[in-house]
Amino acid sequence: RELEVLGDVKGKELVGLTYEHPLRQNVTCPVVAGGDYITTESGTGLVHTAPGHGQEDYVVGMREKLEMVSPVDDAGRFTAEAVDGQLEGMSVLTDGNEACIKMALENGALLLEEPYAHKYPYDWRTKKPTIFRCTEQWFASVDGFRERALDAIKDDVAWVPASGEKRIHNMVEGRADWCISRQRVWGVPIPVFYEADTREPVLDDEIIRAVQQLFREKGSDSWFEMQADEILPEKYRGRGLVKGTDTMDVWFDSGCSWAAVSDSRDSLNFPADLYLEGSDQHRGWFQSSLLTSVASRGEAPYRRVLTHGFVLDEKGIKMSKSIGNVVDPMEIIAGGPNKKTHPAYGADVLRLWVASADYSNDVLIGPGILKQIADSYRKLRNTLRYLIGNTSDFDPKRDGLPLDQLPALDRYMLGSLARVAADAQKAYDEFQFVRVYQLLLRFATVDLSNFYLDIAKDRLYIAAPSAARRRSCQTVLALLLQDITVLLAPILPHMAEDVYQALPATRACAEPSSLFEHGWLDSDALHRELWSSGADEHGKLEQTWKEIRAARDVVNRCMELARSEKTIGASLDAKVRIYVPTSANAMVEALSSLRGGRLGATDEVDSLSSVFIASDVEVVTDEELVRECRHVVADESDGPTKGMVVGVDRAEGTKCERCWCIDPAVGS
């Protein structure tokens, strides 16, 4: 249909005019200014406003004093109010919609009808379009205690993560009155009675106390099972009062859980130590609990609130039965029908995955992720198995050495253990389980397996059973085993208990016992006390070994070069020469603290050959002596090894069949 443009007019120039209702005769309606939700980018900028059928429209209707008409019943059908009864009984979304179009055409009010795509709200569960209606509800005002609630959020509660404070503060600060009524077939009823004719509510303290006593004796279902006069106090009976059918908002219901649980039981505390739930609960349980508690008790119902993200599948997609991407925790623990594709990982691996996830954001889970976590679990378990195996003949009371007499390497490792334990304790206190996971996994793999235990093999396997250098190492291993097991226990309780039951001291006990009966780490343990009291000394020791470990990395690189070219096989086949420029004072001092020379010529733990696991190691002051070696690595990084030059040749001498060290003295 061709249309002729007669002129242009701005929307604000129409405000205040009236127009004829397109479906009802002799009815005029005003043109009013809308809100920010009306734009020219989405639609025409000219919209129909129905105050009884939309929140934004309701606000505009209240402002402009428009009539609140909502001619739709509970079944989604038009009532007699709609177009003077002409649409009564018709479905709003089907035949009623078609009837409206037909009437508009007949009245000459509709210029064009055509389908087009636009946004419309759908119910997430039924996947059907929704209908908004203005209905009578019960509200609780928050104005009387809003400021006290905001003060409690800021001053009385610790939020984990800290961003949760701002999130809930903004919600409480800007929230409207709380609609506490719902129209459900079952729930906690709102104890209101109504006059049968006028629908005026009847409610006072006496009625509330009567209902309260009834619920205490028979439960809230009695509201639905009994007649009104059976519930009401004597003076209200016989008046024909009708029970209300509204139920309480479930968030009000759950928001009172602090009163029914922590505030009502002697074994619990009020306020609660911790509330934890998903991040969506700033709008739900956290807020409803806060508001009910502040309103009735003047304080928050919790001291700390922890929020976490949601669990998504491996691709970051929300889990859904219809999609088929739901990960079943029991299948992770016990395995699926096909154990090759869905192996049984056990509860500890599932718990380790939880600890490994940064719950401040949404977390992912799937076969690939679980496989990685299982690998981490095996690394931790194998490290503990190694510690158990090498302390099987060790009795700390009988064989342990005084800690202040241990070699520098062993004292350094005990200091590192004390630091890791302190950091893990702090992380536990702050609910940073991912930090605990990272600390312990790194300590087990980098500090123990790749460094300390690698060096310790010579002492543990070659030295006499009661040799001082072996007992020194076992003293450290026993303390490592003790502390790591306890630190892992909250995350991996089954593995920790397995380790505890395998300890010689546990097996020797006459009565069965559990790790979880022995409490947390002993803060007064001697190795922790020495570490904390000698912080300056340990700081120097830690810096020294930081330099030595950096040098060890360069030596290992040079050994790998020699190994790739078949000059050596095992690292004990190597003779190492190291040059450090005089400008690298810290490195020079660190390497000077260890004895140089052949490994077979000394039992000292603090020796270069022991730390680098080479048959012969020497630090030289002439760079050319290093350059003469068959394999040379010059470090040019900006770190502590800058300017270091390492050379590797095959060691001179004969290989010892017992310790595999190559030395000219073997066989002589």
XYZ file of C-alpha atoms in Angstrom:
668
model
C 0.000 0.000 0.000
C 1.445 3.335 -1.061
C 1.564 5.960 1.681
C 1.966 9.701 1.239
C 4.140 11.608 3.718
C 2.214 14.685 4.800
C 4.808 16.041 7.220
C 7.279 15.335 10.054
C 6.708 15.840 13.762
C 8.920 15.236 16.797
C 7.709 12.825 19.433
C 7.805 15.409 22.223
C 5.316 17.531 20.247
C 2.744 14.726 20.536
C 2.949 14.541 24.340
C -0.290 15.800 25.907
C -2.479 15.015 22.894
C -5.168 12.342 22.939
C -6.128 9.695 20.413
C -9.118 7.450 19.835
C -8.837 3.904 21.113
C -8.399 1.654 18.031
C -10.790 -1.047 19.311
C -13.235 0.689 21.685
C -15.795 3.257 20.603
C -15.877 6.725 22.208
C -12.765 6.071 24.310
C -9.779 8.416 24.152
C -6.258 7.825 25.493
C -3.438 10.274 26.265
C -0.031 10.414 24.585
C 2.678 10.438 27.285
C 6.472 10.502 27.386
C 7.940 7.049 27.932
C 11.258 6.071 29.472
C 14.805 5.217 28.424
C 13.624 1.803 27.268
C 12.048 3.421 24.177
C 14.554 4.112 21.395
C 14.485 4.785 17.667
C 17.187 2.142 17.157
C 14.824 -0.636 18.237
C 11.356 -0.092 16.771
C 9.687 3.159 15.764
C 10.067 5.080 19.005
C 6.266 5.146 19.325
C 4.971 2.340 21.554
C 1.780 1.157 23.194
C 1.929 1.500 26.980
C -0.040 -0.990 29.110
C 0.578 -0.217 32.822
C -1.021 -3.507 33.837
C 1.286 -5.631 31.686
C 4.919 -4.663 32.114
C 7.266 -3.252 34.728
C 8.474 -0.263 32.672
C 4.913 0.488 31.568
C 3.766 0.261 35.185
C 6.312 2.893 36.256
C 5.188 5.221 33.449
C 1.542 4.577 34.327
C 2.123 5.461 37.980
C 3.913 8.644 36.961
C 1.199 9.704 34.506
C -1.689 8.471 36.705
C -2.931 6.081 34.018
C -5.611 3.498 34.771
C -4.168 0.144 35.869
C -6.099 -2.300 33.692
C -5.109 -5.973 33.528
C -7.892 -7.848 31.688
C -6.173 -11.263 31.709
C -7.012 -14.152 34.042
C -4.764 -16.817 35.607
C -5.175 -19.052 32.540
C -3.884 -16.398 30.143
C -7.339 -15.594 28.735
C -9.040 -12.237 28.327
C -11.601 -11.238 30.972
C -14.829 -9.281 30.499
C -12.842 -6.038 30.912
C -11.200 -6.537 27.515
C -12.902 -4.460 24.772
C -16.225 -4.402 26.612
C -16.381 -8.193 26.836
C -15.842 -8.878 23.129
C -12.662 -10.879 23.806
C -13.737 -12.644 27.004
C -12.454 -16.216 27.256
C -10.061 -15.951 24.319
C -6.385 -16.861 24.719
C -4.143 -13.809 24.720
C -1.494 -15.476 22.551
C -3.705 -17.296 20.017
C -7.344 -16.641 19.102
C -7.490 -13.462 21.188
C -4.561 -12.015 19.250
C -6.208 -12.886 15.939
C -9.482 -11.306 17.076
C -7.688 -8.054 17.958
C -6.166 -7.870 14.467
C -9.546 -8.495 12.854
C -11.241 -5.796 14.947
C -8.493 -3.269 14.157
C -8.887 -3.948 10.427
C -12.670 -3.578 10.613
C -12.298 -0.265 12.462
C -9.847 1.030 9.870
C -7.164 1.393 12.561
C -4.663 -1.096 11.127
C -2.703 0.000 8.064
C -0.521 -3.076 7.601
C -0.080 -6.530 9.113
C 3.131 -8.482 8.450
C 5.329 -10.894 10.445
C 8.756 -9.696 11.590
C 11.425 -10.925 14.019
C 11.628 -9.132 17.355
C 12.556 -9.825 20.970
C 9.926 -11.339 23.239
C 10.417 -12.950 26.679
C 10.133 -16.734 26.862
C 9.964 -18.950 29.927
C 13.324 -20.718 30.287
C 11.776 -23.987 31.477
C 8.742 -24.471 29.203
C 10.230 -22.533 26.258
C 6.863 -20.780 25.838
C 6.129 -17.019 25.625
C 5.307 -15.278 28.885
C 2.497 -12.863 29.750
C 3.139 -10.088 32.264
C 0.228 -9.087 34.490
C -0.268 -6.514 37.221
C -1.591 -8.363 40.285
C -2.076 -7.610 43.977
C 0.921 -8.701 46.060
C 2.373 -8.307 49.547
C 5.497 -6.185 49.924
C 8.063 -5.668 52.676
C 9.631 -2.225 52.774
C 13.418 -2.081 53.253
C 13.636 1.686 53.681
C 13.585 1.486 57.471
C 16.786 -0.561 57.708
C 18.529 -0.116 54.348
C 21.349 2.021 55.798
C 22.008 -0.441 58.617
C 22.195 -3.256 56.055
C 24.679 -1.257 53.970
C 26.793 -0.599 57.083
C 26.802 -4.323 57.895
C 27.946 -5.131 54.349
C 30.852 -2.716 54.661
C 31.943 -3.109 58.282
C 30.790 -6.466 59.644
C 31.271 -8.998 56.851
C 34.357 -10.243 54.985
C 33.578 -10.974 51.327
C 35.445 -13.650 49.353
C 36.274 -12.592 46.708
C 36.346 -8.925 47.701
C 34.331 -7.940 44.610
C 31.283 -9.511 46.264
C 30.999 -6.539 48.621
C 30.431 -4.025 45.842
C 28.030 -6.367 44.072
C 25.678 -6.858 47.029
C 26.087 -3.228 48.185
C 24.808 -1.926 44.848
C 21.900 -4.370 44.900
C 20.764 -3.431 48.409
C 21.322 0.282 47.832
C 19.139 0.364 44.733
C 16.552 -2.289 45.514
C 12.832 -1.535 45.614
C 10.383 -2.871 48.181
C 10.553 -6.643 48.511
C 7.629 -8.517 46.960
C 7.270 -11.390 49.432
C 4.130 -13.099 48.072
C 3.887 -15.800 45.430
C 1.042 -17.681 43.793
C 2.159 -21.290 44.210
C 0.131 -24.417 44.902
C 2.295 -25.176 47.943
C 4.714 -23.356 50.196
C 4.858 -21.493 53.494
C 1.543 -19.600 53.550
C 1.229 -15.893 54.261
C -1.136 -16.001 57.291
C -3.690 -13.466 56.063
C -7.482 -13.808 56.107
C -9.883 -11.795 53.932
C -13.439 -10.519 54.182
C -15.444 -12.669 51.779
C -17.263 -9.748 50.115
C -14.727 -6.925 50.026
C -11.466 -8.911 49.970
C -10.188 -6.591 52.692
C -7.291 -8.258 54.553
C -7.740 -9.181 58.214
C -4.474 -9.565 60.144
C -3.251 -8.626 63.612
C -0.856 -9.836 66.318
C -3.424 -12.201 67.816
C -3.993 -13.959 64.487
C -0.247 -14.212 63.856
C 0.344 -15.755 67.306
C -2.457 -18.267 66.734
C -1.020 -19.310 63.369
C 2.471 -19.427 64.858
C 1.344 -21.824 67.580
C -0.525 -23.955 65.048
C 2.525 -24.265 62.805
C 4.696 -25.130 65.792
C 2.369 -27.989 66.721
C 1.209 -29.277 63.326
C 3.457 -27.725 60.686
C 2.641 -25.257 57.912
C 0.634 -27.834 55.924
C -2.124 -27.375 58.505
C -2.985 -24.073 56.785
C -4.112 -26.018 53.722
C -5.692 -28.895 55.651
C -7.847 -26.947 58.133
C -10.799 -24.600 57.726
C -10.455 -20.883 58.456
C -12.519 -21.009 61.658
C -10.365 -23.885 62.954
C -7.300 -21.663 62.677
C -8.675 -18.272 63.753
C -8.856 -17.061 67.361
C -12.315 -17.349 68.945
C -13.438 -13.754 68.337
C -12.960 -14.020 64.553
C -14.874 -17.253 64.035
C -18.256 -17.282 62.322
C -17.576 -14.135 60.276
C -17.030 -16.057 57.056
C -13.405 -14.985 56.736
C -11.509 -16.636 53.887
C -7.950 -17.954 54.072
C -5.432 -16.306 51.766
C -3.874 -18.498 49.091
C -0.607 -16.582 48.662
C 2.582 -18.310 49.729
C 5.796 -16.744 50.958
C 8.621 -15.988 48.546
C 11.045 -18.890 48.958
C 13.893 -16.404 49.336
C 12.154 -14.986 52.392
C 11.726 -18.550 53.577
C 15.383 -19.518 53.081
C 16.466 -16.054 54.212
C 15.181 -16.949 57.679
C 17.285 -20.122 57.880
C 19.743 -18.407 60.234
C 16.931 -18.105 62.803
C 15.937 -21.761 62.472
C 19.493 -23.113 62.435
C 22.446 -21.126 63.770
C 20.425 -18.951 66.157
C 18.361 -21.826 67.554
C 20.994 -24.447 68.352
C 23.435 -24.309 71.227
C 26.080 -26.165 69.224
C 26.154 -23.465 66.524
C 27.132 -19.812 66.462
C 25.210 -16.716 65.483
C 26.296 -14.938 63.377
C 27.441 -17.916 61.318
C 31.152 -18.149 60.515
C 30.577 -18.602 56.794
C 27.885 -18.567 54.122
C 28.901 -19.960 50.732
C 27.009 -20.323 47.483
C 27.097 -19.388 43.805
C 27.606 -15.797 42.702
C 23.904 -15.506 41.795
C 23.056 -15.594 45.506
C 24.040 -11.955 46.031
C 20.576 -11.359 44.636
C 19.102 -14.370 46.446
C 20.041 -16.123 49.670
C 22.860 -13.813 50.783
C 20.652 -10.754 50.405
C 17.453 -12.248 51.836
C 19.376 -13.570 54.855
C 20.989 -10.176 55.388
C 17.714 -8.251 55.159
C 15.711 -10.518 57.482
C 18.509 -10.589 60.052
C 19.210 -6.846 60.009
C 15.470 -6.084 60.169
C 14.856 -8.334 63.180
C 18.228 -8.525 64.937
C 20.069 -5.418 63.778
C 23.092 -7.365 62.499
C 24.227 -9.539 59.604
C 23.661 -13.302 60.046
C 27.187 -14.157 58.865
C 30.775 -13.052 59.413
C 32.099 -14.131 56.022
C 30.504 -14.819 52.658
C 32.201 -16.849 49.934
C 30.852 -16.929 46.399
C 31.884 -19.178 43.548
C 31.201 -19.408 39.847
C 29.306 -22.124 38.029
C 30.558 -25.445 36.695
C 30.587 -25.583 32.894
C 31.646 -28.333 30.545
C 35.124 -28.561 29.052
C 34.207 -26.131 26.258
C 32.768 -23.539 28.633
C 29.145 -24.416 27.800
C 26.455 -24.593 30.482
C 25.589 -28.182 31.359
C 22.191 -29.372 30.184
C 20.502 -32.754 30.020
C 19.018 -31.825 26.657
C 22.487 -31.070 25.244
C 23.951 -34.185 26.869
C 27.030 -32.508 28.338
C 26.328 -33.125 32.034
C 29.327 -34.470 33.981
C 28.160 -36.884 36.690
C 30.334 -36.741 39.854
C 29.577 -40.386 40.631
C 30.837 -41.383 37.192
C 34.079 -39.520 37.896
C 34.460 -41.429 41.160
C 33.308 -44.906 40.121
C 33.811 -44.740 36.348
C 31.379 -45.114 33.472
C 30.232 -48.218 31.592
C 33.374 -48.010 29.435
C 36.278 -47.788 31.870
C 38.741 -46.996 29.071
C 36.981 -43.787 28.071
C 35.533 -42.995 31.514
C 37.935 -44.442 34.115
C 37.212 -44.528 37.833
C 39.295 -41.696 39.271
C 38.079 -41.961 42.857
C 36.845 -39.256 45.202
C 40.278 -37.729 45.814
C 40.827 -36.799 42.164
C 37.408 -35.122 42.094
C 38.306 -33.224 45.265
C 41.673 -32.252 43.787
C 39.875 -30.851 40.725
C 37.720 -28.722 43.031
C 40.823 -27.423 44.815
C 42.613 -26.736 41.521
C 39.821 -24.541 40.153
C 39.733 -20.771 40.603
C 36.186 -20.664 41.911
C 36.011 -16.864 41.738
C 35.115 -17.442 38.064
C 33.153 -20.160 36.292
C 35.083 -23.438 36.266
C 35.376 -26.083 33.557
C 35.332 -29.863 33.828
C 35.604 -32.671 31.305
C 37.661 -35.742 30.348
C 40.762 -33.787 29.309
C 40.789 -31.672 32.464
C 40.244 -34.705 34.697
C 43.137 -36.501 33.020
C 45.439 -33.572 33.842
C 44.239 -33.542 37.445
C 44.787 -37.304 37.702
C 48.377 -36.763 36.514
C 48.883 -34.168 39.259
C 47.392 -36.583 41.779
C 49.859 -39.294 40.731
C 52.792 -36.885 41.063
C 51.778 -36.077 44.628
C 51.141 -39.723 45.479
C 54.423 -40.930 43.966
C 56.358 -38.275 45.876
C 54.790 -39.413 49.143
C 55.441 -43.069 48.277
C 59.107 -42.227 47.751
C 59.261 -40.505 51.139
C 57.606 -43.483 52.841
C 59.906 -45.982 51.156
C 63.039 -44.140 52.235
C 62.014 -43.687 55.861
C 60.924 -47.282 56.472
C 63.978 -47.969 58.685
C 63.961 -44.551 60.347
C 62.750 -43.834 63.880
C 62.779 -40.053 64.487
C 63.352 -40.474 68.226
C 66.176 -42.948 67.781
C 67.753 -41.911 64.489
C 66.870 -38.237 64.061
C 69.700 -35.681 64.110
C 69.592 -32.243 65.798
C 68.215 -29.808 63.244
C 70.795 -27.118 63.886
C 73.547 -29.632 63.028
C 72.176 -30.590 59.618
C 74.049 -29.702 56.411
C 73.096 -26.415 54.748
C 71.150 -28.215 52.000
C 68.966 -30.004 54.551
C 68.415 -26.855 56.608
C 67.473 -25.011 53.421
C 64.907 -27.676 52.573
C 63.377 -27.568 56.070
C 63.151 -23.792 55.794
C 61.430 -24.181 52.429
C 59.005 -26.661 54.010
C 58.218 -24.219 56.821
C 57.620 -21.429 54.300
C 55.348 -23.598 52.146
C 53.416 -24.715 55.237
C 52.962 -21.099 56.366
C 51.836 -20.020 52.884
C 49.445 -22.974 52.639
C 48.016 -22.201 56.075
C 47.399 -18.597 55.019
C 45.786 -19.783 51.783
C 43.500 -22.161 53.689
C 42.498 -19.345 56.051
C 41.576 -17.219 53.037
C 39.777 -20.108 51.251
C 42.315 -19.943 48.418
C 42.353 -23.691 47.780
C 43.796 -23.247 44.301
C 46.777 -21.570 45.962
C 47.219 -24.574 48.286
C 47.057 -26.902 45.286
C 49.646 -24.885 43.368
C 51.976 -24.572 46.368
C 52.004 -28.268 47.236
C 52.168 -29.523 43.648
C 55.050 -27.192 42.826
C 56.855 -28.089 46.050
C 56.449 -31.823 45.385
C 57.572 -31.668 41.755
C 60.031 -28.762 41.494
C 61.574 -28.563 44.964
C 61.460 -32.241 45.913
C 61.346 -34.568 42.890
C 63.410 -32.402 40.531
C 65.857 -31.078 43.104
C 66.186 -32.345 46.663
C 65.184 -35.986 46.162
C 67.213 -36.140 42.959
C 70.298 -35.090 44.908
C 69.417 -37.276 47.915
C 69.476 -40.584 46.025
C 73.234 -40.955 46.488
C 72.966 -40.577 50.265
C 69.910 -42.780 50.603
C 71.067 -45.643 48.369
C 74.853 -45.686 48.804
C 75.633 -44.554 52.338
C 75.638 -47.012 55.231
C 72.195 -47.371 56.872
C 73.210 -45.428 59.975
C 75.633 -43.018 58.304
C 75.206 -39.422 59.438
C 74.576 -38.093 55.930
C 71.824 -40.688 55.379
C 70.199 -40.086 58.768
C 70.386 -36.352 58.113
C 68.427 -36.795 54.896
C 65.920 -39.127 56.582
C 65.393 -36.552 59.323
C 64.301 -34.122 56.627
C 62.221 -36.720 54.753
C 60.300 -37.634 57.914
C 59.383 -33.993 58.547
C 58.463 -33.506 54.886
C 56.225 -36.563 55.021
C 54.603 -35.428 58.249
C 53.793 -31.875 57.146
C 52.834 -32.536 53.514
C 50.425 -35.277 54.587
C 48.658 -32.931 57.003
C 48.584 -30.067 54.478
C 47.027 -32.337 51.848
C 44.494 -33.902 54.223
C 41.643 -31.363 53.729
C 41.884 -31.803 49.953
C 42.959 -35.460 49.618
C 41.721 -37.128 52.818
C 41.837 -40.698 51.510
C 45.400 -40.466 50.250
C 46.497 -38.645 53.402
C 44.991 -41.385 55.553
C 46.679 -44.059 53.408
C 50.022 -42.347 53.969
C 49.418 -42.033 57.695
C 48.544 -45.722 58.035
C 51.736 -46.657 56.154
C 54.035 -44.783 58.522
C 56.171 -46.993 60.805
C 55.081 -45.000 63.856
C 51.416 -45.626 63.038
C 51.905 -49.338 62.434
C 53.694 -49.619 65.776
C 50.723 -48.177 67.705
C 48.815 -50.699 69.791
C 45.491 -48.914 69.213
C 44.180 -48.013 65.733
C 44.336 -44.300 65.062
C 43.609 -41.866 62.256
C 45.419 -38.844 60.891
C 42.250 -36.867 61.511
C 42.466 -37.541 65.248
C 45.862 -35.872 65.497
C 44.972 -32.301 64.677
C 46.608 -29.720 62.449
C 50.269 -28.765 62.099
C 52.130 -28.164 65.334
C 53.004 -24.475 65.208
C 55.679 -25.054 67.862
C 57.468 -27.788 65.903
C 61.212 -27.236 66.108
C 61.825 -26.871 62.365
C 59.123 -24.184 62.151
C 60.398 -22.481 65.270
C 63.950 -22.387 63.916
C 62.679 -21.010 60.615
C 60.618 -18.235 62.216
C 63.177 -17.287 64.878
C 66.069 -17.285 62.409
C 64.298 -15.500 59.582
C 67.351 -13.427 58.637
C 69.645 -16.437 58.636
C 67.211 -18.501 56.589
C 66.740 -15.593 54.211
C 70.474 -15.626 53.480
C 70.450 -19.421 53.182
C 67.486 -19.290 50.818
C 69.188 -16.666 48.648
C 72.371 -18.764 48.524
C 70.483 -21.833 47.352
C 68.461 -19.795 44.893
C 71.778 -18.917 43.228
C 72.991 -22.526 43.394
C 69.773 -23.871 41.860
C 70.024 -21.335 39.042
C 73.585 -22.523 38.384
C 72.349 -26.131 38.469
C 69.913 -25.344 35.654
C 72.774 -24.115 33.450
C 74.885 -27.174 34.328
C 71.967 -29.462 33.423
C 71.610 -27.728 30.057
C 75.255 -28.378 29.310
C 74.918 -32.007 30.444
C 71.951 -32.468 28.104
C 74.129 -31.168 25.271
C 76.871 -33.663 26.177
C 74.312 -36.454 26.504
C 72.776 -35.713 23.108
C 76.231 -36.045 21.516
C 76.939 -39.321 23.371
C 79.823 -37.932 25.430
C 78.074 -38.973 28.631
C 75.132 -41.145 29.549
C 74.209 -40.551 33.176
C 75.148 -37.259 34.801
C 77.718 -39.083 36.969
C 79.735 -39.657 33.790
C 80.453 -35.924 33.692
C 83.316 -33.698 34.713
C 82.058 -30.100 35.057
C 83.962 -26.826 34.940
C 82.234 -23.556 35.875
C 83.352 -19.993 35.292
C 81.549 -17.086 36.969
C 82.504 -13.455 36.261
C 83.722 -11.572 39.317
C 80.895 -9.073 38.837
C 78.390 -11.785 39.844
C 79.208 -11.471 43.536
C 76.167 -13.366 44.840
C 76.809 -16.347 42.556
C 80.524 -16.432 43.373
C 79.752 -16.403 47.087
C 77.050 -19.080 46.754
C 79.220 -21.536 44.809
C 82.144 -20.867 47.147
C 80.017 -22.088 50.057
C 80.098 -25.614 48.589
C 83.141 -27.864 48.408
C 84.487 -28.520 44.925
C 86.300 -31.563 43.583
C 85.498 -35.216 43.040
C 82.314 -36.757 44.421
C 84.065 -39.956 45.430
C 86.632 -38.089 47.508
C 84.167 -36.803 50.124
C 81.054 -37.665 52.108
C 80.075 -34.018 52.415
C 76.491 -33.218 51.511
C 77.260 -29.570 50.777
C 79.511 -30.207 47.797
C 79.266 -29.088 44.187
C 79.581 -32.626 42.839
C 76.748 -33.824 45.097
C 74.403 -30.963 44.182
C 75.123 -31.202 40.440
C 75.224 -35.055 40.552
C 78.528 -35.155 38.680
C 81.690 -37.130 39.396
C 83.878 -34.031 39.371
C 82.961 -30.331 39.624
C 85.319 -27.392 39.842
C 84.787 -23.630 39.802
C 87.611 -21.895 37.925
C 88.630 -18.265 37.589
C 89.912 -18.585 34.014
C 87.151 -18.720 31.406
C 89.518 -20.316 28.865
C 89.790 -23.445 31.017
C 86.054 -23.910 30.559
C 86.161 -23.109 26.849
C 88.593 -26.015 26.389
C 85.862 -28.500 27.388
C 84.197 -30.523 24.653
C 80.734 -29.111 25.412
C 80.225 -25.503 26.494
C 77.155 -23.443 27.417
C 77.490 -19.699 27.987
C 74.500 -18.133 29.708
C 73.482 -14.725 28.387
C 70.262 -14.254 30.360
C 69.622 -11.285 32.636
C 69.214 -13.527 35.682
C 71.681 -14.541 38.396
C 73.612 -16.759 35.942
C 74.377 -13.953 33.486
C 77.913 -14.383 32.148
C 78.300 -17.906 33.571
C 80.112 -20.396 31.331
C 79.798 -24.149 31.935
C 81.851 -26.869 30.287
C 81.347 -30.643 30.372
C 83.778 -33.463 29.529
C 83.669 -37.132 30.353
C 85.066 -37.724 33.829
C 88.481 -39.366 34.132
C 88.860 -42.675 35.926
C 86.948 -45.896 36.451
C 83.248 -46.256 37.261
C 82.491 -47.577 40.748
C 80.085 -50.511 40.551
C 78.380 -49.473 43.782
C 77.934 -45.703 43.519
C 78.480 -45.298 39.720
C 80.869 -42.440 40.410
C 83.868 -42.210 38.035
C 87.137 -41.664 39.900
C 90.836 -42.413 39.258
C 91.008 -44.002 42.710
C 88.548 -46.774 41.813
C 90.401 -50.102 41.597
C 93.675 -48.659 42.871
